[in-house]
Amino acid sequence: MLASGIWGITASSWRRVAKHGAGAVTTKSLWLKEHKGHSNPVIISTEHWTLNAVGVPDAGVEKAKEEIGEYNKDKPVPLIANIIAESAENYAKTAQAIVELKPDFLEVNISCPNIEDEFGRPFACSADDAAAVTKAVKAVSGDIPVFIKLSPNVENIGTIALACAKAGADGFTAINTVGPGMAIDLRSRRPILANRVGGLSGPAIKPIAVKCIADVYKATEGKLPIIGTGGVATGKDAMELMLAGASLIGIGTAVADRGADVFAKVCEEMSAWCDAEGVASCGELIGGMHRSFSS
Amino acid sequence: MGCCGHCSPAKRLPETHPIAHIVRETAHVQTFTFKVSLGAKPGQFVMVWLPGVDEVPMSVAEDDGKELKITFFAAGDMTEKLAQCKEGDLVGLRGPFGTHYTWEKKQKLALLAGGYGAAPMHFVAKEAAKDGCTVDVFVGARGKEHLLYLDALCALKRVALHVATDDGSQGFKGTNVAALVEELDGGARYDQLFACGPERMLVAVSQLSAQRKIPSQLSLERYMKCGYGLCGNCVVDPLGIRLCTDGPVVKNDLCMEITEFGKFHRDDVGKKHLF
C-alpha cells in the first residue's frame, strides 16, 4: 500500500497508485483547517536516504471532502485517511469530520518529526499523550478501525504502543520518519532544508523499522495488526518487516527510485520468493521471527 | 536515476555554486551562468535554491557539458531576491529532472516560445540543429521589450527566426501561434511542433496540433516541491501522473487526456486555482 505523505493529494493520484498494484492508499495527513507547509527545499535525497520537512501542508477538510468524495465514486482499493492535529481535542474534531467521508481506516499521525518548532514534541513521544489522542479519536470513530502511527524516536516504542492499545487502538503503523536529521551545504555552510531538520526515510532506516515493529508486536503480543513502513523498496524488504510482525506493508520513498509500479514489483518479488522457498502463503511470515525462538 | 536511461543521474541533493556570469536580457529577465554541468537535456528543469529564501523549478537555458545557464523572470519573492544576486553569490542547483524534447535527425521542427520560454527553446534549437534538423522558431511576447534570445537564435545555423508581438511593436502583430498558422497556410510543413510558454499559448498549440495532425510536445508547468516524484504536488487530473517525472515535456496525445490542462492548477497545499 501507499504510505502517507507520498503523492496522496488527489483522488487521481490514489487511483494511479492503485493501478500500479497498491492494495490500499493512504492520504497525506489531513488537517481540520488549511495548514501551510515549510518553504523549499523540503525534500532532498541521496541513494541511501531521503530527508523531508514538507511541514504537513493541507488545504483542510473541505478539500478532503472533494477528493475523498471523488475517490469513493469508484473506489479501486481501500482508502486510509491519515489525520493530524495540534491537540487531542482537535484530533477528535478532525476525526469526526473525516469519519463522515467514510474512509476504510483512520491512521492517526502523532509522530511527525518536522513540525516541532510549531507544535512542540510529537504526541507519540509520551505514552500518556499518545493514549489521550487514541482515546479522543476512538470516541468519535464509530466502526472505522483506528491505527496509530508511531514514532521510532522514543526510548521504548513498545510502552507507547501498549498505552495506545489500552486506550482502544485497533492497530499501528510503524514507523514514521527517523531523527530528525540535518544535511549541510559545504559552500554556503547552511542546512539545506528550509526547516533545517527533517525526518529521515529511505533504505537506510529499514533496520530501525524492523526493530520497532518487532518491539510493538512483542509488547502487544501480536494481537493487533501492524502496518509496516520504513525503507521498503523490494519484496525481500517487505517480507523482513512481516517477519518482525507487520501484516500490511506501506511503501513511500521507494516510488522515486523504482517508479510508480514499485507496488506491483514488490508483490511479484514476494510471490517469486515464496514459490521458490516453498512458502505456501506469505501470510505465514507475519510475526515469524518471534515464533522462530519457540520452535 | 536518469529519466530515460540515456541521461545523467539526477542529483537530488543540492550543491551551491558561485554565479560565474550575469547577463541582463530585459528589464526583468536575467541569465545566470554556473561553471558546472548537470548533463541536462533541452526541456529538463533544475531546482534552483537561494539559501535562506526558497527553492523553485526552472527550465535549463543551456547545459553544454561545461556550463549551465538559467534564464529567469523576476516575478515572485524568490526570483526577485535571486535577481538581486551578484556574480560570485552562491546558488544551489539539483537535477536535472523530468522529460526532455525528442526529435529525429534531419526533422523539420517548429518551436513556439512564449515569454521566457525562449530560453529553453534556444537550447532545443541549438541541439536540434546539430542533428541536422531545420528549425523555425516563433518567439512571442506582449511587446518588443519582452522579447528574449533573438540575437542568439539568429546566430544559429539551420534556424529561422519569426517574431510575434501582441502589440505589433516588432514582427508579426498577434500571437506566435497565429504567426505559425500563417506559415502553415502558406505551405510550410513540419514534422513536429515544440512549445514552451504560458498555458493559454500551450492550449492554442495543442488544438492546432490536433486539428492539423502535426505531432507536438508541450512543456507544462505545475507547482513542484521535490522535483523527482515523491511529494505529489504536481500530479494532474484525471491521470494522476506526476509532471516532474512524466513531464514537464509531454506529447500532445497525453496532454489532451489531462482535463485540468488550460483550466486549473494546484497550489502548495493542493488547492485548485483556475487559470
XYZ file of C-alpha atoms in Angstrom:
570
model
C 0.000 0.000 0.000
C 0.938 3.626 -0.417
C 2.320 5.123 2.801
C 1.186 8.548 3.940
C 2.996 11.666 2.768
C 3.966 10.432 -0.675
C 1.745 11.588 -3.555
C -1.683 11.256 -1.972
C -3.004 14.783 -2.526
C -5.733 13.963 -5.048
C -8.216 11.244 -5.971
C -6.469 10.876 -9.321
C -3.137 10.152 -7.645
C -4.710 7.476 -5.373
C -6.271 5.853 -8.443
C -2.937 5.926 -10.257
C -1.212 4.169 -7.360
C -3.968 1.524 -7.249
C -3.477 0.952 -10.978
C 0.179 0.249 -10.250
C -0.601 -2.564 -7.838
C -1.070 -0.919 -4.421
C -3.549 -2.816 -2.258
C -4.573 0.321 -0.375
C -3.736 4.020 -0.396
C -3.120 6.448 2.441
C -3.910 10.145 2.184
C -1.405 12.784 3.155
C -2.072 13.989 6.692
C -5.392 15.827 6.776
C -5.925 18.881 8.979
C -9.239 20.356 10.059
C -8.309 23.715 8.521
C -5.756 24.757 5.898
C -2.185 24.308 7.103
C 0.813 25.738 5.251
C 3.946 23.633 4.928
C 7.559 24.778 5.098
C 9.372 26.717 2.364
C 11.525 24.799 -0.125
C 13.797 22.884 -0.092
C 11.543 20.362 1.661
C 12.732 17.036 0.246
C 16.301 16.012 -0.582
C 17.828 12.600 -1.175
C 20.882 10.509 -1.880
C 20.675 6.881 -2.971
C 20.743 5.843 0.702
C 18.319 8.222 2.375
C 15.726 10.960 1.990
C 15.264 13.855 4.383
C 11.918 15.615 4.339
C 10.454 18.560 6.146
C 7.482 19.271 3.923
C 5.709 20.533 7.045
C 2.417 18.683 6.503
C 0.704 21.103 4.117
C -3.006 20.510 3.545
C -5.988 22.528 2.390
C -8.219 21.221 5.217
C -11.377 19.133 5.490
C -13.226 20.913 2.674
C -10.673 19.739 0.090
C -10.599 16.270 1.682
C -14.376 16.118 1.167
C -13.972 16.875 -2.531
C -11.109 14.437 -3.166
C -12.313 11.543 -0.985
C -15.833 12.044 -2.382
C -14.427 11.824 -5.905
C -12.377 8.722 -4.987
C -15.352 6.968 -3.349
C -17.433 7.284 -6.539
C -15.434 4.411 -7.998
C -13.030 3.132 -5.352
C -10.439 0.667 -6.715
C -8.765 -0.145 -3.345
C -9.415 0.786 0.326
C -8.558 4.302 1.480
C -6.762 5.018 4.728
C -7.365 8.593 5.856
C -4.378 9.923 7.779
C -5.257 12.714 10.195
C -3.198 15.181 12.190
C -3.945 17.964 14.698
C -2.302 20.096 17.345
C -4.336 18.862 20.339
C -6.285 15.776 21.431
C -9.453 17.866 21.151
C -8.709 18.787 17.535
C -7.735 15.206 16.672
C -11.276 14.290 17.729
C -12.796 17.135 15.670
C -10.745 16.192 12.597
C -11.553 12.502 13.024
C -15.252 13.325 13.347
C -15.219 15.325 10.109
C -13.221 12.684 8.241
C -15.302 9.740 9.517
C -18.280 11.290 7.708
C -16.362 10.790 4.438
C -16.342 7.037 5.117
C -12.683 6.074 4.757
C -11.899 2.368 5.326
C -9.409 3.104 8.113
C -8.234 6.088 10.110
C -4.495 6.460 10.602
C -3.579 8.946 13.302
C -0.316 10.776 12.725
C 1.002 11.585 16.189
C 4.631 11.240 15.170
C 5.645 13.843 12.569
C 9.194 14.934 13.480
C 9.337 18.126 11.433
C 6.683 20.407 12.910
C 8.178 20.536 16.401
C 9.000 24.255 16.138
C 5.309 24.924 15.611
C 3.684 22.387 17.932
C 6.336 21.005 20.276
C 7.203 17.379 20.940
C 5.087 14.849 18.997
C 2.307 13.120 20.980
C 3.937 9.795 20.074
C 6.855 10.604 22.406
C 4.786 10.137 25.570
C 2.630 7.130 26.481
C 0.093 9.410 28.211
C -0.203 11.851 25.275
C -0.420 9.030 22.722
C -3.120 7.301 24.768
C -5.077 10.545 25.191
C -5.161 11.122 21.422
C -6.126 7.481 20.797
C -8.977 7.749 23.280
C -10.216 11.029 21.793
C -10.241 9.638 18.249
C -11.799 6.309 19.275
C -14.651 8.182 20.941
C -15.802 9.540 17.563
C -14.588 6.930 15.058
C -17.600 4.597 15.218
C -16.895 1.315 13.428
C -13.936 2.638 11.432
C -10.710 0.984 12.672
C -8.163 3.391 14.147
C -4.444 2.867 13.519
C -1.933 4.924 15.471
C 1.202 5.932 13.553
C 4.128 5.559 15.925
C 7.468 7.323 16.153
C 10.763 5.431 16.209
C 12.343 8.369 18.024
C 11.419 7.210 21.526
C 13.073 5.251 24.281
C 10.561 2.405 24.260
C 8.101 2.179 21.375
C 6.548 -0.945 22.945
C 5.395 1.013 26.015
C 3.804 3.672 23.791
C 2.070 1.012 21.676
C 0.743 -0.752 24.750
C -0.657 2.509 26.134
C -2.443 3.151 22.801
C -3.750 -0.431 22.742
C -5.205 0.032 26.234
C -6.833 3.271 25.032
C -8.590 1.342 22.288
C -6.275 1.440 19.245
C -7.239 -1.117 16.613
C -3.749 -1.279 15.115
C -0.495 0.551 14.491
C 1.561 1.988 11.698
C 5.267 1.718 12.389
C 7.298 3.690 11.724
C 7.150 7.387 10.939
C 10.390 9.003 9.789
C 13.545 8.842 11.904
C 15.515 11.602 13.561
C 15.061 14.332 12.633
C 18.307 14.654 10.697
C 20.172 17.501 9.035
C 22.221 17.984 5.862
C 24.565 20.967 5.400
C 25.712 22.522 2.129
C 29.507 22.832 2.193
C 29.997 26.153 0.383
C 27.167 28.131 1.973
C 27.613 26.283 5.307
C 23.830 26.303 5.712
C 21.408 23.478 6.449
C 19.806 22.594 3.110
C 16.242 22.074 4.335
C 14.445 25.368 4.935
C 13.220 23.858 8.221
C 16.882 22.973 8.964
C 15.893 19.474 10.098
C 13.702 16.800 8.612
C 12.533 13.221 9.005
C 14.793 10.518 7.607
C 13.353 7.819 5.325
C 14.584 5.501 2.595
C 16.710 2.335 2.567
C 18.900 3.470 5.480
C 16.065 3.321 8.036
C 14.832 -0.222 7.338
C 16.761 -1.847 10.240
C 15.165 0.673 12.631
C 11.715 -0.101 11.204
C 12.285 -3.842 11.621
C 13.351 -3.407 15.253
C 10.463 -1.069 16.120
C 7.869 -3.353 14.505
C 9.294 -6.307 16.434
C 9.040 -4.296 19.670
C 5.427 -3.257 19.010
C 4.447 -6.819 18.063
C 6.044 -8.188 21.223
C 4.535 -5.532 23.505
C 1.031 -6.145 22.144
C 1.549 -9.942 21.930
C 0.817 -9.901 18.200
C -2.850 -9.235 18.910
C -3.178 -6.032 16.872
C -2.341 -5.587 13.187
C 0.728 -3.518 12.272
C 1.174 -1.602 9.023
C 4.932 -1.811 8.489
C 6.589 1.162 6.818
C 10.196 2.302 6.673
C 12.772 1.718 3.951
C 10.858 -0.894 1.975
C 11.953 -0.991 -1.659
C 11.921 -4.710 -2.550
C 9.924 -7.848 -1.869
C 12.638 -9.060 0.497
C 12.417 -5.811 2.486
C 8.647 -6.262 2.784
C 8.988 -9.859 3.999
C 11.577 -8.851 6.584
C 9.093 -6.342 8.063
C 6.455 -9.090 8.016
C 8.703 -11.460 9.958
C 9.058 -8.688 12.556
C 5.271 -8.525 12.836
C 3.823 -6.357 10.049
C 0.710 -7.639 8.317
C 0.399 -4.843 5.759
C 3.333 -3.051 4.116
C 3.496 0.630 3.255
C 5.835 1.978 0.599
C 6.735 5.648 0.258
C 10.220 6.855 -0.610
C 10.854 3.915 -2.963
C 8.400 5.257 -5.554
C 11.101 7.744 -6.568
C 13.730 5.080 -7.261
C 11.672 2.138 -8.510
C 8.846 4.072 -10.175
C 5.107 4.209 -9.627
C 4.822 0.451 -10.280
C 7.021 -0.354 -7.253
C 3.887 -1.836 -5.613
C 3.397 -4.443 -8.339
C 7.138 -5.160 -8.447
C 7.319 -5.773 -4.679
C 4.285 -8.111 -4.801
C 5.803 -10.069 -7.693
C 9.126 -10.380 -5.865
C 7.353 -11.676 -2.756
C 5.400 -14.268 -4.760
C 8.515 -15.402 -6.615
C 10.463 -15.803 -3.365
C 7.628 -17.672 -1.638
C 7.252 -20.009 -4.643
C 10.988 -20.707 -4.758
C 11.174 -21.322 -0.992
C 8.031 -23.415 -0.770
C 6.190 -20.901 1.382
C 2.510 -21.560 0.686
C 1.262 -18.119 1.682
C 3.296 -15.081 2.585
C 0.772 -14.544 5.408
C 2.618 -17.196 7.395
C 5.601 -14.856 7.568
C 3.756 -12.387 9.819
C 5.472 -12.404 13.205
C 7.595 -15.365 12.100
C 10.715 -14.022 13.781
C 9.044 -14.210 17.195
C 7.874 -17.798 16.648
C 11.361 -18.861 15.500
C 12.548 -18.678 19.103
C 9.888 -21.026 20.416
C 10.304 -23.725 17.765
C 18.250 7.697 -11.777
C 18.160 9.031 -15.320
C 14.870 9.962 -16.926
C 15.239 7.711 -19.952
C 18.291 5.579 -19.377
C 20.438 7.826 -21.555
C 20.548 10.884 -19.321
C 22.915 11.573 -16.451
C 21.702 10.538 -12.992
C 19.844 13.406 -11.355
C 21.387 14.958 -8.294
C 18.686 15.068 -5.634
C 20.806 16.872 -3.078
C 21.528 20.492 -3.962
C 25.031 21.889 -4.039
C 25.705 25.616 -4.138
C 27.832 27.135 -6.901
C 29.020 30.709 -7.326
C 27.290 32.651 -10.116
C 30.059 32.898 -12.734
C 28.408 35.394 -15.062
C 25.250 37.510 -15.211
C 23.602 38.858 -18.373
C 20.627 41.210 -18.164
C 18.337 40.177 -21.034
C 15.459 42.642 -20.451
C 14.311 44.910 -17.613
C 13.023 41.908 -15.631
C 14.909 38.943 -17.105
C 18.453 37.815 -16.357
C 20.628 34.864 -17.312
C 22.982 33.337 -14.732
C 25.849 31.086 -15.814
C 27.389 28.489 -13.476
C 30.640 26.660 -14.146
C 29.088 23.247 -13.643
C 27.257 20.752 -15.855
C 24.394 18.593 -14.641
C 24.073 16.851 -18.005
C 20.667 18.443 -18.640
C 18.871 17.974 -21.953
C 16.628 20.598 -23.611
C 13.283 20.794 -21.815
C 14.527 19.396 -18.491
C 14.477 21.508 -15.343
C 16.632 22.052 -12.279
C 15.657 23.091 -8.759
C 17.269 26.447 -8.019
C 17.893 27.158 -4.337
C 18.628 30.537 -2.827
C 19.775 29.670 0.712
C 17.548 31.199 3.365
C 14.872 32.141 0.828
C 13.292 29.361 -1.249
C 13.865 26.821 -3.986
C 11.973 26.828 -7.300
C 11.995 24.760 -10.501
C 13.460 26.425 -13.596
C 13.931 25.259 -17.169
C 17.560 24.840 -18.124
C 18.501 27.558 -20.616
C 21.642 25.698 -21.617
C 23.941 22.902 -20.441
C 26.845 22.354 -22.812
C 28.691 19.824 -20.673
C 30.821 22.521 -19.024
C 28.472 25.320 -18.039
C 24.835 25.528 -17.025
C 22.619 28.575 -17.615
C 19.266 29.607 -16.220
C 17.171 32.477 -17.551
C 14.502 33.771 -15.212
C 11.858 36.459 -14.866
C 11.761 38.267 -11.525
C 8.123 37.623 -10.712
C 7.851 36.405 -7.123
C 9.557 36.526 -3.733
C 12.270 34.069 -4.645
C 13.038 35.260 -8.170
C 13.014 38.903 -7.066
C 15.663 38.096 -4.439
C 17.555 35.978 -6.967
C 17.536 38.965 -9.320
C 19.443 40.963 -6.699
C 22.326 38.441 -6.623
C 25.752 39.412 -7.919
C 28.462 37.403 -9.631
C 30.137 35.194 -7.015
C 26.999 34.782 -4.902
C 26.069 31.188 -4.116
C 23.038 29.499 -5.664
C 22.132 25.840 -5.108
C 21.348 23.526 -8.004
C 19.980 19.989 -8.169
C 18.702 17.958 -11.074
C 18.260 17.625 -13.977
C 14.704 16.423 -13.597
C 11.877 15.406 -15.893
C 11.430 14.594 -19.554
C 13.026 16.442 -22.460
C 12.107 17.243 -26.062
C 12.912 14.474 -28.525
C 13.428 14.641 -32.286
C 14.901 12.557 -35.060
C 17.814 13.575 -37.239
C 17.003 15.957 -40.109
C 13.434 16.663 -38.992
C 11.693 19.943 -39.729
C 10.688 21.482 -36.414
C 8.582 24.496 -35.433
C 9.401 25.836 -31.966
C 6.942 28.117 -30.172
C 8.429 30.187 -27.389
C 6.266 32.405 -25.230
C 7.853 34.848 -22.779
C 10.911 33.367 -21.055
C 10.146 30.053 -22.798
C 12.554 31.474 -25.384
C 15.491 30.341 -23.240
C 14.822 26.572 -23.259
C 13.693 26.831 -26.893
C 17.070 28.319 -27.811
C 18.643 25.256 -26.139
C 16.397 22.963 -28.237
C 17.169 24.854 -31.465
C 20.911 24.691 -30.865
C 20.928 20.943 -30.147
C 18.406 20.005 -32.882
C 20.385 21.982 -35.484
C 23.442 19.877 -34.544
C 21.352 16.825 -35.536
C 20.708 18.314 -38.975
C 17.186 19.482 -38.154
C 15.743 22.556 -39.840
C 14.201 24.724 -37.152
C 11.701 27.584 -37.370
C 11.452 29.398 -34.032
C 8.352 31.521 -33.330
C 9.200 33.821 -30.433
C 6.201 35.626 -28.980
C 5.822 38.329 -26.333
C 3.431 41.093 -25.285
C 5.716 43.745 -26.741
C 9.243 44.084 -28.114
C 10.668 44.989 -24.691
C 9.869 41.428 -23.531
C 11.478 39.580 -26.457
C 14.364 37.300 -25.499
C 17.228 35.416 -27.142
C 16.643 36.938 -30.605
C 20.348 37.570 -31.353
C 21.364 34.144 -30.055
C 18.691 32.445 -32.191
C 19.678 34.469 -35.288
C 23.274 33.329 -34.870
C 22.343 29.616 -35.138
C 22.711 27.855 -38.487
C 19.671 25.952 -39.875
C 17.463 28.085 -37.597
C 14.984 30.687 -38.917
C 13.543 33.245 -36.529
C 9.933 34.512 -36.597
C 8.978 37.242 -34.144
C 5.435 37.994 -32.992
C 4.257 40.636 -30.529
C 0.735 41.162 -29.221
C 1.021 44.938 -29.716
C 2.782 44.716 -33.077
C 5.828 46.615 -31.804
C 8.093 44.090 -33.562
C 7.462 41.445 -36.204
C 4.047 39.829 -36.730
C 1.186 41.568 -34.874
C -0.560 38.883 -32.862
C 0.418 35.663 -31.134
C 3.268 33.425 -32.204
C 0.701 30.642 -32.737
C -1.141 32.897 -35.223
C 2.207 33.527 -36.945
C 2.727 29.757 -37.230
C -0.777 29.310 -38.671
C 0.091 31.849 -41.357
C 3.229 29.897 -42.239
C 1.265 26.630 -42.378
C -1.388 28.234 -44.572
C 1.420 29.482 -46.819
C 2.550 25.899 -47.349
C 5.136 25.340 -44.594
C 5.310 21.730 -43.368
C 6.699 20.483 -40.057
C 7.376 17.046 -38.583
C 6.814 18.296 -35.021
C 5.778 21.359 -33.027
C 7.511 22.083 -29.690
C 6.075 24.646 -27.286
C 7.157 26.302 -24.045
C 5.311 29.283 -22.598
C 2.138 30.347 -20.788
C -0.603 27.703 -20.574
C -3.025 29.654 -22.793
C -0.384 29.536 -25.558
C 0.089 25.804 -24.977
C -3.673 25.260 -25.298
C -3.605 27.011 -28.692
C -0.658 24.853 -29.817
C -2.354 21.678 -28.565
C -5.524 22.485 -30.517
C -3.588 23.387 -33.669
C -1.534 20.206 -33.366
C -4.692 18.097 -33.166
C -6.507 19.950 -35.972
C -3.591 19.852 -38.412
C -2.429 16.402 -37.312
C 1.118 17.578 -36.583
C 2.676 15.800 -33.568
C 3.641 18.171 -30.771
C 5.492 18.248 -27.463
C 4.472 20.781 -24.818
C 6.198 21.855 -21.610
C 3.665 22.104 -18.759
C 4.255 23.922 -15.505
C 2.807 22.980 -12.113
C 3.788 23.747 -8.503
C 6.698 21.480 -7.597
C 8.491 20.735 -4.346
C 10.770 17.697 -4.614
C 11.242 17.559 -8.397
C 11.657 13.775 -8.509
C 8.286 12.208 -7.943
C 7.823 11.961 -4.192
C 5.728 14.857 -2.924
C 2.885 14.548 -5.419
C 2.255 18.284 -5.667
C 2.481 18.298 -9.476
C 0.059 15.390 -10.034
C -2.524 16.298 -12.696
C -6.166 15.265 -13.063
C -7.523 12.833 -14.058
C -4.438 10.760 -14.961
C -2.675 11.108 -11.615
C 0.698 11.381 -13.376
C 3.492 13.486 -11.881
C 4.615 16.300 -14.156
C 8.094 16.341 -12.583
C 8.762 12.804 -13.828
C 6.198 12.130 -16.598
C 6.646 15.770 -17.686
C 7.297 18.646 -17.889
C 7.559 17.890 -21.625
C 4.546 15.814 -22.692
C 3.360 14.702 -26.102
C 0.069 16.231 -27.168
C -1.705 12.843 -27.171
C -1.026 12.620 -23.428
C -1.665 16.328 -22.861
C -5.163 16.047 -24.337
C -6.009 13.449 -21.675
C -5.161 15.937 -18.912
C -8.569 17.500 -18.323
C -7.212 20.200 -15.987
C -4.919 21.442 -18.818
C -5.829 25.051 -19.552
C -8.417 25.053 -16.754
C -6.804 24.901 -13.303
C -3.620 24.228 -11.366
C -2.968 23.460 -7.691
C -1.070 25.487 -5.098
C 1.346 24.413 -2.365
C -1.435 22.923 -0.193
C -3.118 21.217 -3.160
C -5.982 23.700 -3.574
C -7.288 24.312 -7.103
C -6.882 27.692 -8.821
C -8.493 28.495 -12.163
C -6.315 29.911 -14.942
